[in-house]
Coordinates of N, CA and C in Angstrom, one line a residue:
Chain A
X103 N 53.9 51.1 64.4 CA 52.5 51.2 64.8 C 52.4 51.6 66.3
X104 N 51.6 52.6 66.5 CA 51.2 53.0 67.6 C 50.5 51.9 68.9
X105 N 51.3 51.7 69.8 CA 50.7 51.3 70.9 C 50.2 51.7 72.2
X106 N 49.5 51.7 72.9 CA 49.3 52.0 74.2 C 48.5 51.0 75.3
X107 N 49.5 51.6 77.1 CA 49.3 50.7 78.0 C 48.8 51.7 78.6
X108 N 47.9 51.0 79.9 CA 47.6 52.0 81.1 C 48.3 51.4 82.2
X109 N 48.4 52.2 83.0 CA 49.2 51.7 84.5 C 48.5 52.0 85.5
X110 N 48.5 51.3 86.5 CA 48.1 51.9 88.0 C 47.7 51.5 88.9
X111 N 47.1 52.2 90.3 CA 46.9 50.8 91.0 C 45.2 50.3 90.1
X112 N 45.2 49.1 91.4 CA 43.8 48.6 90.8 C 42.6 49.1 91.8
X113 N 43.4 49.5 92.7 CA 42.1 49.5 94.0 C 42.0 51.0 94.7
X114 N 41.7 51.6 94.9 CA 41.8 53.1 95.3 C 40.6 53.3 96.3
X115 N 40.6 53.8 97.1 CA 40.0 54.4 98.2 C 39.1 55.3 98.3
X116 N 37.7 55.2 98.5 CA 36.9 56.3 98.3 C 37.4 57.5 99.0
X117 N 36.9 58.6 98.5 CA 37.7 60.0 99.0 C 39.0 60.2 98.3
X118 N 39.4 59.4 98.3 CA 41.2 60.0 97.6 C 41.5 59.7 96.3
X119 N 42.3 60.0 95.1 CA 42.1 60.3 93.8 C 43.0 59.6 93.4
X120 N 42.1 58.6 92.2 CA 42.8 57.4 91.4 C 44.0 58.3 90.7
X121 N 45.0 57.6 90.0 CA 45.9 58.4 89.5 C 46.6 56.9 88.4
X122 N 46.1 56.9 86.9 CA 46.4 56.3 86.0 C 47.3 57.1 85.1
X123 N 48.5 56.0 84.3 CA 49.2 56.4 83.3 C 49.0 56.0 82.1
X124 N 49.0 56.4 81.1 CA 49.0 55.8 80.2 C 50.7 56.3 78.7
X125 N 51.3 54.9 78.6 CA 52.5 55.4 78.2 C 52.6 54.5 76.3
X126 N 52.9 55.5 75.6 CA 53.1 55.2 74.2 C 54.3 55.3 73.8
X127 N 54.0 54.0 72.9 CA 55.1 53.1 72.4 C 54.8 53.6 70.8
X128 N 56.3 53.3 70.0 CA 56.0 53.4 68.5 C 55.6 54.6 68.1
X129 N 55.4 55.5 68.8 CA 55.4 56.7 67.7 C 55.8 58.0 68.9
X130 N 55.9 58.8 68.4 CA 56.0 60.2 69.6 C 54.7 60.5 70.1
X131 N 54.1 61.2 71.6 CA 53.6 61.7 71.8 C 53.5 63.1 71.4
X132 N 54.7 64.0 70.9 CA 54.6 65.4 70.8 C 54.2 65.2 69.1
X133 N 53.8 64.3 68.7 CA 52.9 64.4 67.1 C 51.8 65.3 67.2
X134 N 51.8 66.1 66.1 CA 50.8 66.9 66.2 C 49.7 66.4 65.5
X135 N 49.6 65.4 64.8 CA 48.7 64.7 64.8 C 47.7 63.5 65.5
X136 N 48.0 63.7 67.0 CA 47.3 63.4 67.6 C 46.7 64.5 68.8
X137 N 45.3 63.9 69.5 CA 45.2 64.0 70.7 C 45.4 62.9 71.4
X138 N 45.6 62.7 72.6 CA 45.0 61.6 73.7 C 44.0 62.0 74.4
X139 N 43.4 60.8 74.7 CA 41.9 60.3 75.0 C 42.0 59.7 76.3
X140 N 41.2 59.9 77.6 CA 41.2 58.8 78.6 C 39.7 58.2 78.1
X141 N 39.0 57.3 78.4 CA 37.8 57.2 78.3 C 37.4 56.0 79.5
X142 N 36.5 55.3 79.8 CA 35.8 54.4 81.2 C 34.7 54.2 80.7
X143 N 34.6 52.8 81.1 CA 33.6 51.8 81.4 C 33.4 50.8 82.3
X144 N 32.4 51.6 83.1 CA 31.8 51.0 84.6 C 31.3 49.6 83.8
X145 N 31.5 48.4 85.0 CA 31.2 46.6 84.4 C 29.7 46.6 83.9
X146 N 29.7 46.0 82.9 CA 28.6 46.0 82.4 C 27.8 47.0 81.7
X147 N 28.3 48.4 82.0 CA 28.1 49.8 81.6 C 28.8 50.0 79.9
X148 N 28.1 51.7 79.3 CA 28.4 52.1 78.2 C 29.9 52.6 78.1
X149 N 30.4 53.4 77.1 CA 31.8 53.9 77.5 C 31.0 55.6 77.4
X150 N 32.3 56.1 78.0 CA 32.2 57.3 78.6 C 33.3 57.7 78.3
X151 N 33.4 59.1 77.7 CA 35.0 60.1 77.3 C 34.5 60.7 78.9
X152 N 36.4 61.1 78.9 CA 36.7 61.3 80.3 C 37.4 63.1 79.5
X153 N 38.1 62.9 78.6 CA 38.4 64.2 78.2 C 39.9 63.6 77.5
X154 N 40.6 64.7 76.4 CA 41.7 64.7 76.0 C 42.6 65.9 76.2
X155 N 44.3 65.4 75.7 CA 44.8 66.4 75.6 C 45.5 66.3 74.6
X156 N 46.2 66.9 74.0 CA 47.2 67.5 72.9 C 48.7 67.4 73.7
X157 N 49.7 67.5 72.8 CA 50.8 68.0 73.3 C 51.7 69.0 73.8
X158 N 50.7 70.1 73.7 CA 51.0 71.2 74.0 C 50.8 71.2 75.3
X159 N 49.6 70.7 75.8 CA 48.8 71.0 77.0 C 47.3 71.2 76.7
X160 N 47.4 71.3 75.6 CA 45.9 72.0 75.7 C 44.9 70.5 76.1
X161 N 43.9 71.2 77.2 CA 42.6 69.9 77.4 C 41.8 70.1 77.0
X162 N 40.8 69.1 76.8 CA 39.1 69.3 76.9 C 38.7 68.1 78.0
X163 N 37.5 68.6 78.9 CA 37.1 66.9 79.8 C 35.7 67.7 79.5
X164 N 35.7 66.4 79.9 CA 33.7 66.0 80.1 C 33.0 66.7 81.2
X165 N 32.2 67.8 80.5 CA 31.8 68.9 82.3 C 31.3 67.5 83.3
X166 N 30.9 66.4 82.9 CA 30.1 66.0 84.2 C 31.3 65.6 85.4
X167 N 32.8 65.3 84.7 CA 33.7 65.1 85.5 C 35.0 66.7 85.5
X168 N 34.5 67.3 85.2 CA 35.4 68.1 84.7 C 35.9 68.5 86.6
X169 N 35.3 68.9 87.3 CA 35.9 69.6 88.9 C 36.7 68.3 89.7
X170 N 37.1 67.2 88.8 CA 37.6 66.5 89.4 C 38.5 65.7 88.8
X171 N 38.8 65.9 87.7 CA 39.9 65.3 86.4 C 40.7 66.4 86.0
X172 N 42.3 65.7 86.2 CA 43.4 66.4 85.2 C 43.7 65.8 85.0
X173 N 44.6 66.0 83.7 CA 45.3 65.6 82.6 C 46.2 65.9 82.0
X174 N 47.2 65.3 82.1 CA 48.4 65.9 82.0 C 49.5 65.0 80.8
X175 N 50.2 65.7 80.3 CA 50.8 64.9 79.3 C 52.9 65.5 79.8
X176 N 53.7 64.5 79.9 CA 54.8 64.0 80.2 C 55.5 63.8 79.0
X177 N 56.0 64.8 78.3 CA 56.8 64.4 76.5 C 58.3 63.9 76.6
X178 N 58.6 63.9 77.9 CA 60.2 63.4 77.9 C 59.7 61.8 78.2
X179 N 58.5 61.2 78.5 CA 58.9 59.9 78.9 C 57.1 59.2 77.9
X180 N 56.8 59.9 77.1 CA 56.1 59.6 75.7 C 54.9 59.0 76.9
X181 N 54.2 59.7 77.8 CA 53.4 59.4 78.5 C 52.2 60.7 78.9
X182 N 51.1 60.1 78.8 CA 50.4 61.4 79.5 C 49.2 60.4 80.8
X183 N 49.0 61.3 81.2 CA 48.3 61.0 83.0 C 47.0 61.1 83.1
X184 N 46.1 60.5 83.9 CA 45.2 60.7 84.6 C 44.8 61.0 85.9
X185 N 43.7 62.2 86.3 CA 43.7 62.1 88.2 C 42.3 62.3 88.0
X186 N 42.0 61.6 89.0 CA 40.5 61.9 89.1 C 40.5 61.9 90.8
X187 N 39.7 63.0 91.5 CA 39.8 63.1 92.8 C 38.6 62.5 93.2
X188 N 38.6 62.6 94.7 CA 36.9 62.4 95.3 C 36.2 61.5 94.9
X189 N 37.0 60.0 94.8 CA 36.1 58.9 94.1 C 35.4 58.6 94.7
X190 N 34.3 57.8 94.1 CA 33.2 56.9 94.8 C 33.0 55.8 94.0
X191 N 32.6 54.8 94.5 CA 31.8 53.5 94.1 C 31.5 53.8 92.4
X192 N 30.8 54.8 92.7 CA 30.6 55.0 91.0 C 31.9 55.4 90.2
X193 N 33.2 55.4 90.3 CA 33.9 55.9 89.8 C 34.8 54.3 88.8
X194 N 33.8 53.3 89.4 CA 34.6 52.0 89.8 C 34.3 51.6 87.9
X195 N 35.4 51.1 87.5 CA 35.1 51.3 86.1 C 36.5 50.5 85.0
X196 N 36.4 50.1 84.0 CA 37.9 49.8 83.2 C 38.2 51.1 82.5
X197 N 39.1 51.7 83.1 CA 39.8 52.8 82.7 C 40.7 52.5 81.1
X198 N 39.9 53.3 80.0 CA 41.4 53.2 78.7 C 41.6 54.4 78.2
X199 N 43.1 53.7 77.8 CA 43.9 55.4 76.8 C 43.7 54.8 75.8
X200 N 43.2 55.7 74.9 CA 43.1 56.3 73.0 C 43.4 57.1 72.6
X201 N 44.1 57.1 71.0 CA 44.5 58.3 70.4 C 43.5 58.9 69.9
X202 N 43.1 60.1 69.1 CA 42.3 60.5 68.8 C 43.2 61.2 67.7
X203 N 43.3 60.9 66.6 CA 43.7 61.1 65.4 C 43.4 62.4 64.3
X204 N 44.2 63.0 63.6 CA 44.1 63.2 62.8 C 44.7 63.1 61.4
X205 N 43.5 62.9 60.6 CA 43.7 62.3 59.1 C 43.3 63.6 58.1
X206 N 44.4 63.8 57.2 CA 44.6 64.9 56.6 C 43.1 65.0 56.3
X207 N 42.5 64.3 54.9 CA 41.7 64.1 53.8 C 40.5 64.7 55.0
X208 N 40.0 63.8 56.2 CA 39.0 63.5 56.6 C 39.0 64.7 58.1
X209 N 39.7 65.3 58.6 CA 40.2 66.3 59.4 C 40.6 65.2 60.7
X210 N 40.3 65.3 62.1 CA 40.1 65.0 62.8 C 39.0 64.0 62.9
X211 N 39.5 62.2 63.4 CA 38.8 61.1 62.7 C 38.5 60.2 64.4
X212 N 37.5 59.3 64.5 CA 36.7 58.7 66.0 C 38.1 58.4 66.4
X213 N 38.5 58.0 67.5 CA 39.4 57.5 68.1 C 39.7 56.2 67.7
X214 N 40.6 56.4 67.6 CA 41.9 54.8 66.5 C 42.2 53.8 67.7
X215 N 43.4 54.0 67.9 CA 44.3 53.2 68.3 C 43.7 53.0 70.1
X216 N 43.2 51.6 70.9 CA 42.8 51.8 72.1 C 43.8 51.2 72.7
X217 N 44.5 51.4 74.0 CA 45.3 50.4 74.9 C 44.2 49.1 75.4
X218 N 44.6 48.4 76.4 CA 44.0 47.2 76.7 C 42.9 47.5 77.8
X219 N 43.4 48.7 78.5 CA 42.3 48.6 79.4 C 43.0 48.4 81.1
X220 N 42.2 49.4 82.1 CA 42.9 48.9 83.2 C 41.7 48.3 84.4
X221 N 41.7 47.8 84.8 CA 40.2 47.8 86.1 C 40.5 48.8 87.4
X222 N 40.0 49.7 87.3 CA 40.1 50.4 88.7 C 38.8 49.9 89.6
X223 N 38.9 49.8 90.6 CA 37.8 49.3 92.0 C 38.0 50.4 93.1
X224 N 37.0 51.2 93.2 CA 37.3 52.3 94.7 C 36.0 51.6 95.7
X225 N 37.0 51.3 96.4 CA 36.4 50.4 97.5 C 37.2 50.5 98.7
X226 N 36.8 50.7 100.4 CA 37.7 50.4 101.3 C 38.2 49.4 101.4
Chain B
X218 N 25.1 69.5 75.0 CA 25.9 68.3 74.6 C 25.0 68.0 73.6
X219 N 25.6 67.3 72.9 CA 25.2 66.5 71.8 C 25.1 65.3 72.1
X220 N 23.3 64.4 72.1 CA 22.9 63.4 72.7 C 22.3 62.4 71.5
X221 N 23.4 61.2 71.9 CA 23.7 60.4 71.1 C 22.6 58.6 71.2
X222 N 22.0 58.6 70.1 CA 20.9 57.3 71.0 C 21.1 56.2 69.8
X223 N 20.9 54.9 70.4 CA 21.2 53.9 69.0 C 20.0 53.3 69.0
X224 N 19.4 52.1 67.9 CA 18.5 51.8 67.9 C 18.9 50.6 67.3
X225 N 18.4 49.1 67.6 CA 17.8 48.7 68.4 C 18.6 48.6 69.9
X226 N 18.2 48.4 71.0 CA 19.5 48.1 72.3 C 20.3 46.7 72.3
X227 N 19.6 45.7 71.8 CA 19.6 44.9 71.6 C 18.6 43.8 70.3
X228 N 19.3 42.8 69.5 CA 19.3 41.9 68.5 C 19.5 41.3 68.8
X229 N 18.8 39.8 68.0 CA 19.3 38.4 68.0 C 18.8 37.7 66.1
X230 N 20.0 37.9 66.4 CA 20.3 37.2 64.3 C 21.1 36.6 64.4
X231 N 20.6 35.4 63.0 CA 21.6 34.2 62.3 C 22.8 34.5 61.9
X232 N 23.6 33.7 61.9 CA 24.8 33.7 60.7 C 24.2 33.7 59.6
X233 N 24.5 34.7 58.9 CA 24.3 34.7 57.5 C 23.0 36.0 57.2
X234 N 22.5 36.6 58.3 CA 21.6 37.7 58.4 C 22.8 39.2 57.8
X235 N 21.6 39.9 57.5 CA 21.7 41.4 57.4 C 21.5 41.9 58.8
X236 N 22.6 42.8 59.0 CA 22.3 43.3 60.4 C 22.0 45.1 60.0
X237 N 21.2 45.8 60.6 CA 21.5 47.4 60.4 C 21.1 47.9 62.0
X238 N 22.3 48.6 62.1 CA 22.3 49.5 63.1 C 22.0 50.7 63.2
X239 N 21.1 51.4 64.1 CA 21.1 52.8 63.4 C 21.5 53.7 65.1
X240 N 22.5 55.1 64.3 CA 22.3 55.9 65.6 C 22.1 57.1 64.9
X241 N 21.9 57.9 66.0 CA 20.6 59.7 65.6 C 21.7 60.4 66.6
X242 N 21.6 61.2 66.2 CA 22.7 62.5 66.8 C 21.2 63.7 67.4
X243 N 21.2 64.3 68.3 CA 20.4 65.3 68.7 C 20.8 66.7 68.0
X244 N 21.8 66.9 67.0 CA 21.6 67.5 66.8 C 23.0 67.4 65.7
X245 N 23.0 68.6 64.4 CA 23.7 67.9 63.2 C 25.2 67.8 63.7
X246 N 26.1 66.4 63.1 CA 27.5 66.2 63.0 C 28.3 66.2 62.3
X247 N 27.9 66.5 60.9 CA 28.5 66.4 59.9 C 28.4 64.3 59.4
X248 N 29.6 64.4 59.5 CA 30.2 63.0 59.2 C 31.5 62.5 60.3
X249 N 31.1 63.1 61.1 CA 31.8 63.1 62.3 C 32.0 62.2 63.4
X250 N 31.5 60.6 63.2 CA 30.8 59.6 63.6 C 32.0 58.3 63.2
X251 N 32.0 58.1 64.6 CA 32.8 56.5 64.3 C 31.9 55.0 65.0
X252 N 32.2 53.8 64.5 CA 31.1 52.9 64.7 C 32.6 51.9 65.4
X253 N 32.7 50.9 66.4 CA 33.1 50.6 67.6 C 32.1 49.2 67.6
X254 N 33.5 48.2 67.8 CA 32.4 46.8 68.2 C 33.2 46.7 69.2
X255 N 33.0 45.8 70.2 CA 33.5 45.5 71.8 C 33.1 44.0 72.1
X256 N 34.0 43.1 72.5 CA 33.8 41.9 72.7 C 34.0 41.4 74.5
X257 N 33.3 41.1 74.9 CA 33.4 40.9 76.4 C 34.6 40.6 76.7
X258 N 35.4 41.4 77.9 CA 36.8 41.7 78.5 C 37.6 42.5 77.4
X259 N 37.6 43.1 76.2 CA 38.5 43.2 75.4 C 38.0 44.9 75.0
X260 N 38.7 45.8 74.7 CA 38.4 47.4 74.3 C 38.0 47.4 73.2
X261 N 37.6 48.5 73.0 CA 36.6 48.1 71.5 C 37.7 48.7 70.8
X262 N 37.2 48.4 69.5 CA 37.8 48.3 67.9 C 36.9 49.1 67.0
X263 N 37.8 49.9 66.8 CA 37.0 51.1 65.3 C 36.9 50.4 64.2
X264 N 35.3 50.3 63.9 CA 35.3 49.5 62.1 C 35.4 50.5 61.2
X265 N 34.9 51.5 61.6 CA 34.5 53.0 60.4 C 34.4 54.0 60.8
X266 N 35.1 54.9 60.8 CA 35.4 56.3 60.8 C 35.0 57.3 59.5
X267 N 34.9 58.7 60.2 CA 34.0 59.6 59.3 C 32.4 59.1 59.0
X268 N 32.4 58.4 59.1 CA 30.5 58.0 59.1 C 30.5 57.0 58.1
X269 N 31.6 56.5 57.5 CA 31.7 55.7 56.0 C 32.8 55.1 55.7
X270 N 33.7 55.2 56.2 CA 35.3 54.9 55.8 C 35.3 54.0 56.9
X271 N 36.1 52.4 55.9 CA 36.3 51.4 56.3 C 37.4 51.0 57.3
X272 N 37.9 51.3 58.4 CA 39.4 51.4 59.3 C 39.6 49.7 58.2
X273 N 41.0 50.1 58.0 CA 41.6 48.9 57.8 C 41.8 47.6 58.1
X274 N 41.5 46.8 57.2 CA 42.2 45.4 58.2 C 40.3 44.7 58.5
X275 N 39.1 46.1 58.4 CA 38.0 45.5 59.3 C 37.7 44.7 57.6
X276 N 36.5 44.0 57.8 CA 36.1 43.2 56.4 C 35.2 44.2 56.3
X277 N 34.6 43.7 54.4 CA 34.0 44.4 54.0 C 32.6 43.9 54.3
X278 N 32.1 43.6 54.5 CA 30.9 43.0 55.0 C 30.4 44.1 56.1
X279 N 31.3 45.1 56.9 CA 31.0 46.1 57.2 C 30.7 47.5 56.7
X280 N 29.9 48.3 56.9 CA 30.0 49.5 55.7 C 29.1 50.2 57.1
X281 N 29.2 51.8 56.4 CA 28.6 52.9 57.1 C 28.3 53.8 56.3
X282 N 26.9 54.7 56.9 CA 26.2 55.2 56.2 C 25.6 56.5 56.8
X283 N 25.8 57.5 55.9 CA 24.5 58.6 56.7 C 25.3 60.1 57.3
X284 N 24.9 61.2 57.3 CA 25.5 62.4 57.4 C 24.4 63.2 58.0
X285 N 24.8 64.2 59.1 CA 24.5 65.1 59.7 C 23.2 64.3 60.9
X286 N 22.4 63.9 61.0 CA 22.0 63.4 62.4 C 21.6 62.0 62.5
X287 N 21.7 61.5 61.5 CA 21.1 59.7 61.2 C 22.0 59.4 60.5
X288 N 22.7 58.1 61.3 CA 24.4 57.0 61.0 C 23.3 55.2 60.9
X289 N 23.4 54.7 59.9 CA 24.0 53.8 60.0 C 25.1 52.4 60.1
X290 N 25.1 51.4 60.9 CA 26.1 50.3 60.3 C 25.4 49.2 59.9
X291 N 25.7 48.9 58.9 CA 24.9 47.5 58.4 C 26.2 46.3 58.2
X292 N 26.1 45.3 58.7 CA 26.8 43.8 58.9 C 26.0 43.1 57.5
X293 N 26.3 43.1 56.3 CA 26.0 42.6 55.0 C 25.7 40.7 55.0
X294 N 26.3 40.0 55.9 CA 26.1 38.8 56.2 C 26.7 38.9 57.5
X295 N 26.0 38.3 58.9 CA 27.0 38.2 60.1 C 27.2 36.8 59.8
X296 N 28.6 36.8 60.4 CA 29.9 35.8 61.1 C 29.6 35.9 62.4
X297 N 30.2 34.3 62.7 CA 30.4 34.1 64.3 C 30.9 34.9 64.9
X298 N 31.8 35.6 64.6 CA 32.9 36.4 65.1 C 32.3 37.7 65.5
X299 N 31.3 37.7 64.8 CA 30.6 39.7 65.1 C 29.7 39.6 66.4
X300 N 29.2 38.7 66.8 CA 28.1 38.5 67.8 C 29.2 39.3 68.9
X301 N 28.6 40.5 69.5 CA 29.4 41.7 70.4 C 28.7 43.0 70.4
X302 N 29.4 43.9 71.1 CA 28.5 45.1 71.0 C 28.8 46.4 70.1
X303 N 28.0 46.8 69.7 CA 28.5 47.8 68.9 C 27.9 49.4 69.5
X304 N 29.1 50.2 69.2 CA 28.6 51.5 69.4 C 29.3 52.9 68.6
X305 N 28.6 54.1 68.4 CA 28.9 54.9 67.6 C 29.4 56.1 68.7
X306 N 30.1 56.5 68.3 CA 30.5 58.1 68.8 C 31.1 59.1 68.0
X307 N 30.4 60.5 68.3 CA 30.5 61.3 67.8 C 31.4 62.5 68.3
X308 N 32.2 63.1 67.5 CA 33.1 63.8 67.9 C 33.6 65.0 67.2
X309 N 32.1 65.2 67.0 CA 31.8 66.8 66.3 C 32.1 67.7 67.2
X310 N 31.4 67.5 68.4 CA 31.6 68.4 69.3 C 32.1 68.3 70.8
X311 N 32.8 68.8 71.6 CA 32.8 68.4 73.0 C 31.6 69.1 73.5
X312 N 31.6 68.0 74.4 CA 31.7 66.7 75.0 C 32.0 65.5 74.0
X313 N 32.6 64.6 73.8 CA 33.1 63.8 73.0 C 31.9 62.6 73.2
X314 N 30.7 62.1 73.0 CA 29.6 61.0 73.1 C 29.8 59.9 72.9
X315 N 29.4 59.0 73.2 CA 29.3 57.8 73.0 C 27.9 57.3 72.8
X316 N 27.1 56.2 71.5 CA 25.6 55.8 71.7 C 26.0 55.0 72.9
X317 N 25.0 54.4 73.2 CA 24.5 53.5 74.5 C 24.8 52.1 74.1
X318 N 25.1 51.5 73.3 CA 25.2 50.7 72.4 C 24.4 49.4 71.9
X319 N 24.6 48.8 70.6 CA 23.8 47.8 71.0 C 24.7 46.6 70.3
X320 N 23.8 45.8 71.5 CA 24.1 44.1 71.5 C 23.2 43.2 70.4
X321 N 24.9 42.8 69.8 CA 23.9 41.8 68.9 C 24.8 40.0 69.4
X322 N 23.7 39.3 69.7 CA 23.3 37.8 70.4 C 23.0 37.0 69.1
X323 N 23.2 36.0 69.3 CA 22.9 34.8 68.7 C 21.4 34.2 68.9
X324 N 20.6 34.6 67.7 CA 19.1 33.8 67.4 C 19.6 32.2 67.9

């Protein structure tokens, strides 16, 4: 069964760019039956897709973050990445990785499998 | 984008109530819609995927309903256990959405 962690710091610095990992357990990342997922939720806030990738490389992000998020996937060490630059206060949020699946019958199915969740804080 | 709204924001029902949740897509999704409960400190959990299909393992007292711009989730009797938040997202299209979600509390 598929698992997933995030890594990183907790506290990050306005102006300079959080940088989370997220690393899967139990199955391959170069499955072509997935994508990965970053997604956020500021305390108390809704959740928010941040964007995914495949294992190819191929992305999609969310235009509202899109001039300040990459995404990157790592297939020698079953890991793919987060950067988000230019943070602010608002960026302050529980960062998680999810797979985004595909199921034959049903094509491409909501996102499955979620890691735990990380707290990022951009604060001096 | 495709703009995603749920109705009610918030509920307060018994154990042993009918719950129905409803969310409206701004524009059609197919069956493209997954339903998401979230318990304070913890990531949320997919109950139903495709708009109707049960993720494993959830009980059946869960079910989902509804194709192209109107999803329901209905809680057939709540348990203690359900009082949390629920939310739908759709992923017909990018931008990948999320509803806003709603809280259901203890009457």
């Amino acid at each position: 069964q598929l698992q997933l962690q995030e890594s990183g710091p907790g506290l990050v610095k306005p102006s300079e760019t959080l940088s989370l990992t997220c690393t899967v357990s139990g199955g391959s990342i170069s499955s072509s039956n997935y994508y990965w997922a970053w997604i956020r939720q500021p305390p108390g806030k809704g959740l928010e897709w941040i964007g995914n990738i495949y294992y190819s490389g191929t992305t999609y992000y969310n235009p509202s973050l899109k001039s300040r998020v990459t995404i990157s996937v790592d297939t020698s060490k079953n890991q793919f990445s987060l950067k988000l630059s230019s943070v602010t206060a608002a960026d302050t949020a529980v960062y998680y990785c999810a797979t985004y699946p595909y199921s034959g019958r049903n094509g491409w199915v909501a996102l499955d499998i979620w890691g735990q969740g990380t707290m990022v804080t951009v604060s001096s | 984008d495709i703009q995603m709204t749920q109705s009610p924001s918030s509920l307060s029902a018994s154990v042993g109530d009918r719950v129905t949740i409803t969310c409206r897509a701004s524009r059609g999704i197919r069956n493209d819609l997954g339903w998401y409960q979230q318990k304070p400190g913890k990531a949320p959990k997919r109950l139903i995927y495709a708009a109707s299909s049960l993720q494993s393992g959830v009980p059946s007292r869960f079910s989902g309903s509804g194709s192209g711009t109107e999803f329901t989730l209905t809680i057939s009797s709540l348990q203690p256990e359900d009082f949390a938040t629920y939310y739908c997202l759709q992923h017909n299209t990018y931008p990948l959405g999320f509803g806003p979600g709603t809280k259901v509390d203890i009457k």
